XYZ file of C-alpha atoms in Angstrom:
387
model
C 40.928 203.056 45.627
C 40.475 206.425 46.945
C 38.379 209.869 44.954
C 39.750 212.313 47.323
C 40.098 215.668 45.679
C 42.490 217.621 46.052
C 41.306 220.500 46.658
C 40.204 219.082 50.345
C 42.617 217.916 53.222
C 43.556 214.563 52.736
C 42.218 212.404 55.369
C 44.888 210.731 57.297
C 44.069 207.639 59.690
C 47.617 206.999 61.563
C 46.684 203.564 63.249
C 48.764 202.486 66.318
C 48.700 200.948 69.300
C 51.810 200.345 70.737
C 54.575 202.531 72.894
C 56.687 201.749 69.873
C 54.035 202.611 67.015
C 53.357 206.007 68.978
C 57.195 206.931 68.713
C 57.785 206.467 65.481
C 54.019 207.968 64.161
C 54.432 210.926 66.485
C 56.668 213.166 64.170
C 54.571 212.240 61.593
C 50.772 213.076 63.423
C 52.759 216.244 65.054
C 53.358 217.596 61.199
C 50.275 216.607 59.330
C 48.201 218.369 62.214
C 50.110 222.108 60.725
C 49.805 221.115 57.052
C 47.322 222.085 55.580
C 47.259 219.254 52.968
C 47.145 216.821 55.875
C 44.052 216.102 58.404
C 45.336 213.718 61.129
C 42.919 211.514 62.318
C 44.916 209.509 65.324
C 43.228 206.445 65.785
C 44.865 204.206 69.233
C 43.947 200.358 69.617
C 45.476 200.580 73.803
C 47.991 197.629 72.869
C 49.701 199.692 75.506
C 47.199 201.254 76.933
C 48.597 202.308 80.269
C 51.994 203.690 78.300
C 50.303 205.245 75.236
C 48.119 207.489 76.051
C 49.635 210.000 79.156
C 52.740 209.739 76.145
C 50.611 211.000 73.382
C 50.383 214.065 75.955
C 54.020 214.552 75.993
C 54.777 213.928 71.755
C 52.118 216.369 70.866
C 50.115 214.083 69.421
C 45.404 213.887 69.992
C 44.369 210.940 69.958
C 40.633 211.508 68.321
C 39.501 207.356 68.502
C 40.831 205.505 71.401
C 39.466 201.553 71.042
C 38.904 199.203 73.280
C 40.066 195.280 72.034
C 42.627 193.951 74.768
C 42.207 190.945 76.832
C 44.458 189.495 79.894
C 45.855 187.221 78.438
C 44.425 187.209 75.227
C 45.403 184.977 72.428
C 46.967 186.316 69.049
C 43.640 185.317 67.167
C 41.574 186.202 69.604
C 43.690 189.803 69.253
C 43.648 190.118 66.096
C 39.650 189.380 65.023
C 38.992 192.147 67.715
C 41.224 194.527 66.307
C 40.553 194.111 62.793
C 36.632 194.090 63.680
C 37.232 197.699 65.263
C 39.740 199.723 62.259
C 37.354 198.114 60.151
C 33.542 200.070 61.540
C 35.861 202.870 62.396
C 37.371 203.634 58.903
C 33.928 202.555 57.801
C 32.934 205.970 59.599
C 35.831 208.298 58.813
C 36.099 207.496 55.315
C 40.207 208.158 55.227
C 40.987 208.836 51.885
C 44.261 206.484 53.317
C 45.419 205.105 56.336
C 49.423 204.673 57.787
C 50.538 201.601 59.882
C 53.960 201.586 61.396
C 56.102 198.866 61.947
C 55.139 194.444 62.555
C 52.606 195.152 65.231
C 49.365 192.906 65.453
C 47.766 196.652 65.430
C 49.871 197.961 62.312
C 48.245 193.861 60.604
C 44.742 194.990 60.958
C 45.120 198.119 60.583
C 46.446 197.055 56.879
C 44.086 195.053 56.530
C 40.978 196.022 57.385
C 42.007 199.397 55.140
C 42.583 196.876 52.724
C 39.072 195.217 52.614
C 37.554 198.835 53.155
C 39.328 199.381 49.633
C 41.703 202.536 51.154
C 44.966 202.653 50.194
C 47.977 201.988 52.975
C 51.140 203.850 53.666
C 53.957 201.179 55.424
C 56.406 203.800 57.341
C 59.214 201.940 58.718
C 58.300 198.860 55.732
C 61.062 196.424 54.065
C 62.121 195.355 58.122
C 63.573 191.137 56.980
C 65.389 189.035 58.852
C 64.502 186.591 56.670
C 62.983 183.749 59.373
C 59.325 183.673 59.872
C 58.516 182.962 63.255
C 61.530 185.061 64.602
C 60.308 187.588 65.883
C 57.359 185.987 66.306
C 54.905 187.391 65.170
C 56.136 190.192 63.817
C 58.038 189.133 60.894
C 55.109 187.385 59.482
C 53.207 190.670 60.227
C 55.855 192.742 58.043
C 55.786 190.666 55.178
C 51.596 190.788 54.740
C 51.302 194.177 55.174
C 53.925 195.084 52.441
C 51.498 193.071 50.699
C 48.586 195.488 51.611
C 50.429 198.756 50.788
C 50.446 201.625 48.005
C 53.523 202.986 50.394
C 56.165 201.814 51.735
C 58.312 204.099 53.527
C 62.254 202.497 53.781
C 64.021 203.888 57.085
C 67.299 202.004 55.070
C 68.160 201.557 51.488
C 69.011 197.687 52.657
C 65.107 197.235 53.787
C 64.317 199.044 50.643
C 66.048 196.409 47.627
C 64.274 194.021 50.700
C 61.117 194.599 48.910
C 61.807 195.266 45.590
C 63.770 191.856 46.279
C 60.551 190.575 46.796
C 58.927 191.722 43.833
C 57.547 195.779 44.769
C 57.569 198.145 42.371
C 60.644 200.566 42.683
C 58.022 203.970 41.682
C 56.367 202.794 44.824
C 59.312 202.688 47.115
C 60.619 205.370 49.137
C 64.097 204.920 51.117
C 63.116 208.567 54.107
C 65.842 207.728 57.016
C 63.386 206.227 60.495
C 61.272 208.748 62.219
C 62.656 207.401 65.129
C 65.288 209.512 64.978
C 63.052 212.904 64.321
C 60.963 211.282 67.481
C 64.637 210.813 69.804
C 65.630 214.896 68.277
C 62.863 216.679 69.050
C 62.004 214.733 72.166
C 65.508 215.427 73.455
C 65.626 219.402 71.885
C 62.336 219.838 74.589
C 64.782 218.659 77.215
C 61.975 217.971 79.516
C 62.709 213.791 80.453
C 64.544 212.430 83.535
C 67.174 210.149 83.795
C 66.196 207.146 86.002
C 70.200 206.002 86.553
C 70.875 207.614 90.746
C 74.672 206.823 90.582
C 78.171 207.494 88.817
C 78.505 203.430 88.578
C 78.768 202.607 85.375
C 75.109 202.595 83.916
C 73.593 200.154 82.365
C 69.940 200.187 80.402
C 68.502 197.143 79.670
C 65.039 196.708 78.196
C 63.269 193.393 77.582
C 60.490 192.238 76.327
C 60.338 190.250 73.116
C 58.196 187.338 73.546
C 60.552 184.806 71.657
C 63.116 185.428 75.013
C 59.907 184.647 77.447
C 60.317 181.833 80.525
C 63.505 180.217 79.894
C 65.539 182.416 77.677
C 64.212 185.481 80.295
C 65.449 184.040 82.533
C 69.108 183.040 81.776
C 69.051 187.039 80.980
C 68.027 187.634 84.580
C 70.717 185.486 85.386
C 73.796 187.140 83.679
C 72.201 190.452 84.752
C 72.579 189.922 88.267
C 76.631 188.393 88.282
C 76.794 191.880 86.183
C 75.549 193.748 89.646
C 78.149 191.716 90.909
C 80.701 193.538 89.988
C 79.810 196.602 91.972
C 81.183 198.719 89.850
C 78.013 198.773 88.058
C 74.337 200.296 87.969
C 71.590 198.528 86.279
C 68.525 200.667 85.509
C 65.725 197.723 83.450
C 62.017 199.375 83.666
C 59.945 196.135 83.651
C 57.683 195.437 80.964
C 53.609 195.148 82.088
C 53.835 192.212 80.589
C 52.728 189.119 83.544
C 54.985 187.385 81.127
C 57.626 189.264 81.720
C 57.481 190.186 85.430
C 57.095 186.652 86.429
C 60.064 185.237 84.926
C 62.568 188.628 85.449
C 61.069 189.777 89.415
C 62.331 186.727 90.851
C 65.594 186.715 89.412
C 66.327 190.375 90.207
C 64.569 192.156 92.430
C 66.626 192.726 95.766
C 69.889 192.436 93.919
C 72.427 194.977 94.654
C 73.538 197.429 91.213
C 69.771 196.537 90.128
C 67.265 199.351 89.488
C 63.438 197.519 87.803
C 61.235 200.460 87.397
C 58.087 201.212 86.630
C 58.090 202.118 82.621
C 58.973 205.072 81.893
C 57.396 207.483 79.854
C 59.804 208.307 77.124
C 60.351 211.683 77.701
C 61.878 210.040 80.825
C 62.890 207.097 78.439
C 65.253 209.371 76.229
C 66.774 210.843 79.190
C 67.499 207.619 80.402
C 69.287 206.723 77.239
C 71.239 209.767 76.593
C 72.768 209.277 80.371
C 73.328 205.597 80.501
C 77.448 204.192 78.605
C 75.750 200.848 77.363
C 72.662 199.558 76.259
C 71.394 195.795 76.745
C 67.760 194.941 74.361
C 65.502 192.768 72.545
C 63.670 196.498 71.042
C 63.905 197.116 68.111
C 64.225 200.191 68.337
C 66.651 201.500 70.617
C 68.473 199.212 68.263
C 67.676 203.050 66.094
C 67.841 205.413 68.911
C 71.099 203.804 70.397
C 73.785 204.837 67.721
C 71.792 208.595 67.493
C 73.516 209.419 71.333
C 76.681 206.894 71.273
C 75.824 204.570 73.270
C 76.827 200.310 71.822
C 74.008 198.470 71.910
C 74.517 194.860 72.650
C 71.354 193.237 70.854
C 70.200 190.222 73.415
C 67.809 188.578 70.228
C 69.401 185.353 67.436
C 67.870 187.411 64.779
C 67.963 191.054 64.039
C 65.660 193.460 60.863
C 68.040 196.036 61.944
C 71.357 195.093 60.887
C 72.318 198.179 58.951
C 72.815 199.035 63.100
C 75.871 196.561 63.786
C 76.647 196.379 59.844
C 78.442 199.686 60.978
C 79.442 198.709 63.870
C 76.753 200.642 66.367
C 75.758 196.771 67.301
C 76.889 193.812 68.867
C 74.674 190.589 68.471
C 75.525 189.118 70.899
C 72.613 186.319 71.174
C 70.494 185.239 74.597
C 73.215 182.722 76.101
C 74.188 184.293 79.481
C 77.769 183.860 79.263
C 78.782 185.041 75.603
C 75.777 188.902 77.328
C 78.389 188.826 80.146
C 81.006 188.559 78.246
C 80.647 191.945 76.150
C 78.756 193.498 78.498
C 82.385 193.268 80.804
C 84.184 193.932 77.966
C 82.542 196.810 76.129
C 83.126 198.043 80.895
C 86.552 196.901 80.736
C 87.920 197.768 76.754
C 87.876 201.529 76.520
C 88.877 201.084 72.431
C 86.342 199.153 72.296
C 84.255 200.960 73.446
C 85.676 203.971 71.264
C 84.678 201.547 68.414
C 81.435 201.220 69.462
C 80.750 204.917 70.491
C 82.291 205.698 67.094
C 80.462 203.682 64.648
C 77.969 206.562 63.501
C 74.055 205.886 62.989
C 73.383 204.028 59.491
C 69.170 205.270 60.215
C 68.189 208.593 59.285
C 69.055 212.192 59.350
C 65.617 213.750 60.846
C 64.511 213.898 58.044
C 62.645 211.415 57.323
C 58.697 212.691 59.337
C 59.330 215.701 55.750
C 60.187 212.990 52.703
C 56.710 210.709 53.903
C 54.738 214.307 53.932
C 56.562 215.206 50.473
C 55.873 211.989 48.996
C 52.020 211.993 49.712
C 51.185 215.453 49.092
C 52.483 214.935 45.681
C 50.764 211.570 44.793
C 47.238 213.190 46.518
C 48.192 216.340 44.563
C 48.252 214.751 41.155
C 43.711 213.991 41.957
C 43.641 211.114 39.877
C 42.343 207.964 41.515
C 45.071 205.924 43.957
C 45.163 202.243 43.604
C 44.962 200.552 46.716
C 48.230 198.170 45.701
C 49.749 199.248 42.573
C 52.905 197.309 42.843
C 54.156 193.773 43.164
C 53.185 190.341 41.987
C 49.850 190.626 43.203
C 48.938 194.779 41.563
C 45.352 195.063 42.084
C 46.207 197.834 39.015
């Protein structure tokens, strides 16, 4: 447990390895860096190494420690073991007062587990997301369920996510509904106004992102065929930033490369991605974060998955879960491009994910608890409490 004194800044180790983690923890790191109560220690694991550090610079985040854990085509078990080992060493060397993880990546799971082993309390940003299907998405659903068993502060983005946690036995006083930090960061980036859109024509603009592990292979190949049929209309410009994963590129490049109306681009920096999102007419995605960002900009979103841990956008009407069948994808994309009534209904549904104040709520809660100058129990919540 922490023995932090209220006279000293709270040393908070923020662990991130992927682009979404960087986007959602950047506002927390920026706020901590300018707050007298905190000393942020940003650790990157490099799960998305090529995209990560340049983006952190653009987002105003200073990474103090950079690990090197990625190996080509490594197994999840190998990655997890390496992450736990190296993060454990970083925690022992830095002795933070708490470890902050975000979401449901392997980095987040390993960060929480390494902190638990070192008896350092964990704060989980974007806690409580659930599909109810343990292997969908894989391995994220299991990751986030396990992280919840090791967490002291559960920062849930919505009231529905908070209910998931309390329904699982997490003590209500350890669960805080904050909104999602992705909205904080999106508003900050758009205010900066320095990104460039990837769209090049005046056609109907469709932004597509595909990378989800459970969609790779034949399922993603079918999605590619749906996109070529959509492009064949002749009145659309499809922009698809290609994920760095060889499993994604080996499938999508043969299907899409060279097709008129489809622009395959390298992964966009976050400022450029935000500008591209702001300029598009329609989003097709299997990503989680974009389901949160798109409603903030009134962009109808088709979710190319069979489940989603973000049902709030679907329930609000801002997104539609269309699955992975190519015919369903094509049908709904064309409906939104051709039916102004349906398009307006989704575009004006509103954003259920926050008001841009999530970071302020997170820091206020942490500051309050550490200012109490009492030992912080390691978990102190749920059916496996160590209290």
